[in-house]
């Protein structure tokens, strides 16, 4: 499919079904809405699957709290991973319910990783699975905290099992499943290894030689799902290579933007990020000496914590880290657009959707 088929209708009407009929103009108009609609569809598929698995296997007294906690987490997800994978599928194939289910399985990998991080990392403002399970356990077990931590880890393992099952049972033929299976397994391994990675860089460690690459700037959170979907669809190797380059660039831009947005929280919590690592890389010898004298984490007393944050903010300002990162983001997004430009046969819908995702980062 070359994406040149015309949709016979008024551009103000509802978007066409599937990909047949999407022109670049209609795709550009409707891609943002399509992204939201597809995320909702993937979420519904995932919730149905998890509900069925829970009904079949989580039969212990009170186990419904686990099902409810997982369902609540899924309901809050933006479904970015599965959407990217489905865009990889659409690079060659038309819309498919079975492909939507197969790509939605990747969300269970992401969910497993997020759940299993909880015992080591708590984010503010979100109770999370562990907190919900611990609350339930307070009136029922002797050590609710221990139960909550253990149940959270086990539930993460269960999500990994469910991810594989949903992928295999999505309804696609083995001729499509088999080529994508190695990428699925690599994504699963990457997410598990990412937990160890996050533990290592959970605190600021000036004694360590830091770099943006070390803390995950190049982690293929976008490239992996795009490659998975493209392999599932049977894309040509050349198309898969370009989509991988596009995904790496988009993933790096997303990570840089996310860390910029989270910088105030990361500083308060003493957590490493690409922004802070780059400030270290950009610093001259005197600033490096000052960084090495800073405490590893903010001190307990509020006044000293604020001083600590101000010192880091001064380092960020002196090194012009924020402006440099904005330049890096712009460069990565330009690379995304270049990659899309060298894929003339990429259908209009995935092309427009990837442009929308890039624009959101900008």
XYZ file of C-alpha atoms in Angstrom:
362
model
C 0.000 0.000 0.000
C 1.462 3.342 -1.009
C -0.915 5.608 0.893
C -2.042 7.356 -2.285
C -5.607 5.981 -2.388
C -8.156 8.753 -2.246
C -11.040 8.884 0.154
C -14.207 9.895 -1.668
C -15.924 12.251 0.733
C -15.879 15.617 2.409
C -12.817 16.163 4.651
C -15.224 17.516 7.278
C -16.979 14.142 7.513
C -15.992 11.340 9.847
C -12.601 9.762 9.092
C -12.660 6.656 6.879
C -12.459 3.190 8.367
C -9.174 1.347 8.110
C -6.418 2.757 5.940
C -8.066 2.492 2.569
C -9.014 5.991 1.565
C -6.689 7.948 3.846
C -4.930 10.704 1.926
C -2.186 12.803 3.474
C -4.678 15.634 3.937
C -7.332 13.564 5.685
C -4.705 11.716 7.729
C -3.183 14.992 8.914
C -6.646 16.179 9.954
C -7.772 13.031 11.722
C -4.527 11.490 13.060
C -4.770 13.118 16.523
C -8.307 11.772 16.970
C -7.298 8.384 15.580
C -4.519 8.136 18.170
C -7.030 8.695 20.977
C -9.541 6.252 19.506
C -6.920 3.555 19.040
C -5.608 4.020 22.586
C -9.158 3.524 23.886
C -9.585 0.402 21.762
C -6.298 -1.081 22.978
C -7.206 -0.251 26.561
C -10.547 -2.034 26.204
C -8.884 -5.119 24.689
C -6.374 -5.187 27.517
C -8.963 -4.752 30.246
C -11.099 -7.552 28.797
C -8.117 -9.888 28.598
C -6.889 -9.157 32.135
C -10.414 -9.475 33.538
C -10.797 -12.901 31.955
C -7.395 -14.089 33.157
C -8.113 -12.840 36.668
C -11.479 -14.605 36.713
C -9.814 -17.857 35.638
C -6.717 -17.756 37.841
C -6.974 -15.255 40.719
C -9.358 -17.273 42.838
C -7.778 -16.861 46.291
C -9.845 -15.010 48.910
C -9.559 -11.290 48.338
C -7.578 -11.704 45.124
C -9.984 -9.351 43.381
C -7.965 -6.486 44.874
C -5.098 -7.486 42.580
C -7.363 -7.518 39.539
C -8.820 -4.150 40.507
C -5.387 -2.600 41.072
C -4.134 -3.765 37.679
C -7.312 -2.610 35.937
C -6.985 0.802 37.561
C -3.389 1.125 36.338
C -4.391 0.114 32.806
C -7.233 2.638 32.826
C -4.740 5.427 33.518
C -2.255 4.332 30.838
C -1.790 6.397 27.678
C -1.199 3.127 25.772
C 1.798 4.694 24.010
C 3.715 1.417 23.662
C 0.913 -0.494 21.962
C 0.031 2.480 19.763
C 3.605 2.708 18.479
C 3.636 -1.016 17.790
C 0.345 -0.757 15.905
C 1.733 2.094 13.803
C 4.562 -0.275 12.874
C 1.913 -2.786 11.798
C 0.106 -0.155 9.724
C 3.303 0.606 7.832
C 2.459 -2.426 5.681
C -0.915 -3.836 6.728
C -4.464 -2.575 7.130
C -6.351 -2.219 10.418
C -6.816 -5.533 12.243
C -8.435 -6.471 15.530
C -6.016 -9.377 15.954
C -3.026 -7.091 15.375
C -4.470 -4.584 17.831
C -4.629 -7.359 20.449
C -1.112 -8.585 19.682
C 0.355 -5.100 20.002
C -1.700 -4.372 23.141
C 0.162 -7.268 24.767
C 3.227 -5.015 24.927
C 1.383 -2.870 27.471
C 1.488 -5.814 29.878
C 5.281 -5.829 29.591
C 5.343 -2.120 30.411
C 2.846 -2.667 33.219
C 4.915 -5.489 34.700
C 7.997 -3.291 34.767
C 6.107 -0.385 36.361
C 4.509 -2.613 39.003
C 7.772 -4.263 39.977
C 9.516 -0.907 40.344
C 7.034 0.169 42.995
C 8.673 -1.496 46.026
C 11.847 0.492 45.250
C 10.353 3.685 43.889
C 7.251 5.604 44.864
C 6.003 8.485 42.752
C 4.009 11.228 44.360
C 0.295 11.650 43.681
C -0.390 8.072 42.546
C -1.199 5.369 45.119
C -0.080 2.570 42.793
C -0.651 -1.154 43.010
C 1.524 -1.761 46.071
C -0.229 0.853 48.169
C -3.670 -0.446 47.223
C -2.743 -4.048 48.018
C -1.131 -3.040 51.325
C -4.246 -1.142 52.340
C -6.360 -4.195 51.648
C -3.967 -6.405 53.646
C -3.947 -4.286 56.830
C -7.037 -5.880 58.308
C -6.266 -9.346 56.975
C -2.596 -10.310 57.410
C -0.021 -9.914 60.160
C 2.535 -7.986 58.086
C 0.633 -6.002 55.472
C 3.701 -4.074 54.291
C 5.631 -7.238 53.516
C 2.566 -8.765 51.904
C 2.045 -5.686 49.733
C 5.658 -5.639 48.515
C 5.695 -9.381 47.796
C 2.305 -9.396 46.102
C 3.371 -6.492 43.900
C 6.455 -8.333 42.658
C 4.456 -11.526 42.031
C 1.772 -9.566 40.210
C 4.442 -8.060 37.970
C 5.645 -11.584 37.137
C 2.080 -12.561 36.336
C 1.776 -9.624 33.925
C 4.844 -10.911 32.077
C 3.147 -14.298 31.689
C -0.089 -12.677 30.551
C 1.781 -10.533 28.020
C 3.193 -13.603 26.309
C -0.193 -15.324 26.377
C -2.050 -12.337 24.908
C 0.528 -12.016 22.140
C 0.424 -15.696 21.216
C -3.375 -15.939 21.389
C -4.197 -12.678 19.594
C -5.450 -14.527 16.522
C -2.664 -13.835 14.031
C -1.206 -16.754 12.050
C 2.109 -18.284 13.041
C 3.642 -16.935 9.816
C 3.256 -13.413 11.284
C 3.822 -14.230 14.955
C 7.095 -16.130 14.505
C 9.211 -13.329 12.939
C 8.094 -10.896 15.669
C 8.697 -13.255 18.596
C 12.458 -12.506 18.986
C 11.703 -8.773 19.201
C 8.950 -9.427 21.749
C 11.382 -11.440 23.878
C 14.034 -8.723 23.589
C 11.533 -6.078 24.693
C 10.652 -8.212 27.696
C 14.329 -8.616 28.581
C 14.971 -4.870 28.146
C 12.154 -3.946 30.517
C 13.352 -6.346 33.193
C 16.941 -5.112 32.840
C 15.583 -1.575 33.031
C 14.499 -2.242 36.604
C 18.098 -2.993 37.595
C 19.215 0.060 35.638
C 16.761 2.304 37.511
C 17.868 0.945 40.873
C 21.487 1.765 40.086
C 20.672 5.319 39.034
C 17.962 5.905 41.621
C 20.089 8.510 43.445
C 22.497 11.202 42.368
C 25.984 9.705 42.478
C 28.646 12.329 41.746
C 31.365 9.761 42.337
C 30.196 7.874 39.235
C 31.198 9.022 35.765
C 27.769 9.943 34.483
C 26.511 10.142 30.933
C 23.137 10.512 29.294
C 23.649 7.199 27.497
C 24.280 5.414 30.796
C 20.976 6.485 32.261
C 18.876 5.388 29.344
C 18.768 8.083 26.684
C 19.198 5.407 24.039
C 16.814 2.872 25.570
C 14.560 1.841 22.640
C 11.246 2.563 24.327
C 9.898 3.805 20.999
C 12.111 2.005 18.491
C 11.375 -1.404 20.021
C 7.576 -1.256 19.696
C 7.816 0.214 16.180
C 10.155 -2.601 15.137
C 7.894 -5.161 16.760
C 4.847 -3.970 14.845
C 6.790 -3.776 11.590
C 8.107 -7.322 12.041
C 4.616 -8.531 12.878
C 3.357 -7.004 9.640
C 6.146 -8.528 7.572
C 7.760 -5.228 6.554
C 10.797 -5.274 4.317
C 14.168 -5.074 6.105
C 14.805 -1.609 4.654
C 11.513 -0.267 6.007
C 12.186 -1.821 9.403
C 15.639 -0.213 9.504
C 14.257 3.252 8.771
C 11.462 2.809 11.311
C 14.080 1.774 13.858
C 16.076 4.956 13.202
C 12.885 6.993 13.416
C 11.955 5.289 16.688
C 15.370 5.809 18.254
C 15.303 9.525 17.447
C 11.706 9.939 18.633
C 12.402 7.941 21.789
C 15.407 10.082 22.641
C 13.429 13.273 22.113
C 10.600 11.959 24.292
C 13.013 10.980 27.056
C 14.754 14.348 27.003
C 11.414 16.190 27.122
C 10.066 13.964 29.901
C 13.148 14.521 32.046
C 12.946 18.275 31.522
C 9.334 18.270 32.695
C 10.179 16.107 35.706
C 13.340 18.011 36.645
C 11.912 19.843 39.707
C 10.658 16.564 41.167
C 13.882 14.724 40.325
C 15.924 17.412 42.092
C 13.728 17.308 45.196
C 13.989 13.535 45.332
C 17.678 13.392 44.459
C 16.981 11.203 41.441
C 19.285 10.930 38.440
C 17.984 11.952 35.006
C 19.357 12.802 31.577
C 19.061 16.513 32.410
C 21.261 16.233 35.490
C 23.713 13.875 33.786
C 24.142 16.322 30.923
C 24.794 19.177 33.334
C 27.617 17.057 34.734
C 28.974 16.411 31.220
C 28.820 20.107 30.308
C 30.439 21.301 33.545
C 33.988 22.631 33.653
C 36.546 21.439 36.197
C 35.423 23.891 38.890
C 31.787 22.911 38.566
C 32.694 19.232 38.616
C 34.517 19.868 41.891
C 31.440 21.607 43.310
C 29.185 18.770 42.168
C 31.452 16.228 43.855
C 31.025 18.127 47.136
C 27.226 17.990 47.031
C 25.451 15.366 49.126
C 24.272 12.300 47.224
C 20.646 13.044 48.131
C 18.838 16.067 49.567
C 19.250 16.470 53.299
C 16.257 15.859 55.506
C 15.807 19.371 56.843
C 13.710 21.481 54.491
C 16.044 24.473 54.560
C 19.073 22.403 53.588
C 17.090 20.598 50.916
C 16.138 23.920 49.327
C 19.785 25.016 49.390
C 20.758 21.743 47.726
C 18.168 22.255 44.966
C 19.336 25.840 44.428
C 22.936 24.652 44.022
C 21.912 22.195 41.311
C 19.767 24.828 39.597
C 22.795 27.142 39.535
C 24.864 24.389 37.910
C 22.126 23.779 35.329
C 21.963 27.497 34.543
C 25.730 27.983 34.385
C 26.172 25.088 31.957
C 23.188 26.234 29.842
C 21.948 22.658 30.056
C 18.291 23.453 29.388
C 19.003 25.356 26.162
C 21.371 22.650 24.965
C 18.757 19.968 25.598
C 16.160 21.946 23.645
C 18.609 21.970 20.743
C 19.114 18.230 21.063
C 15.347 17.664 21.067
C 14.972 19.769 17.918
C 17.772 17.790 16.241
C 16.176 14.444 17.143
C 12.772 15.557 15.842
C 14.361 16.750 12.605
C 15.812 13.247 12.246
C 12.329 11.762 12.776
C 10.936 13.899 9.976
C 13.866 13.009 7.724
C 13.252 9.282 8.295
C 9.570 9.664 7.441
C 10.593 11.552 4.307
C 12.708 8.667 3.001
C 9.771 6.251 3.252
C 7.678 7.334 0.255
C 5.540 4.189 0.413
C 4.629 4.619 4.078
C 0.818 4.901 4.214
C -0.676 8.250 5.128
C -2.118 7.255 8.508
C 1.048 5.995 10.277
C 3.035 8.791 8.656
C 0.661 11.473 9.976
C 0.403 9.828 13.399
C 4.191 9.757 13.841
C 4.364 13.411 12.795
C 1.729 14.196 15.456
C 3.752 12.372 18.137
C 6.865 14.315 17.122
C 4.973 17.602 17.212
C 3.739 16.837 20.725
C 7.315 16.473 21.912
C 8.311 19.775 20.314
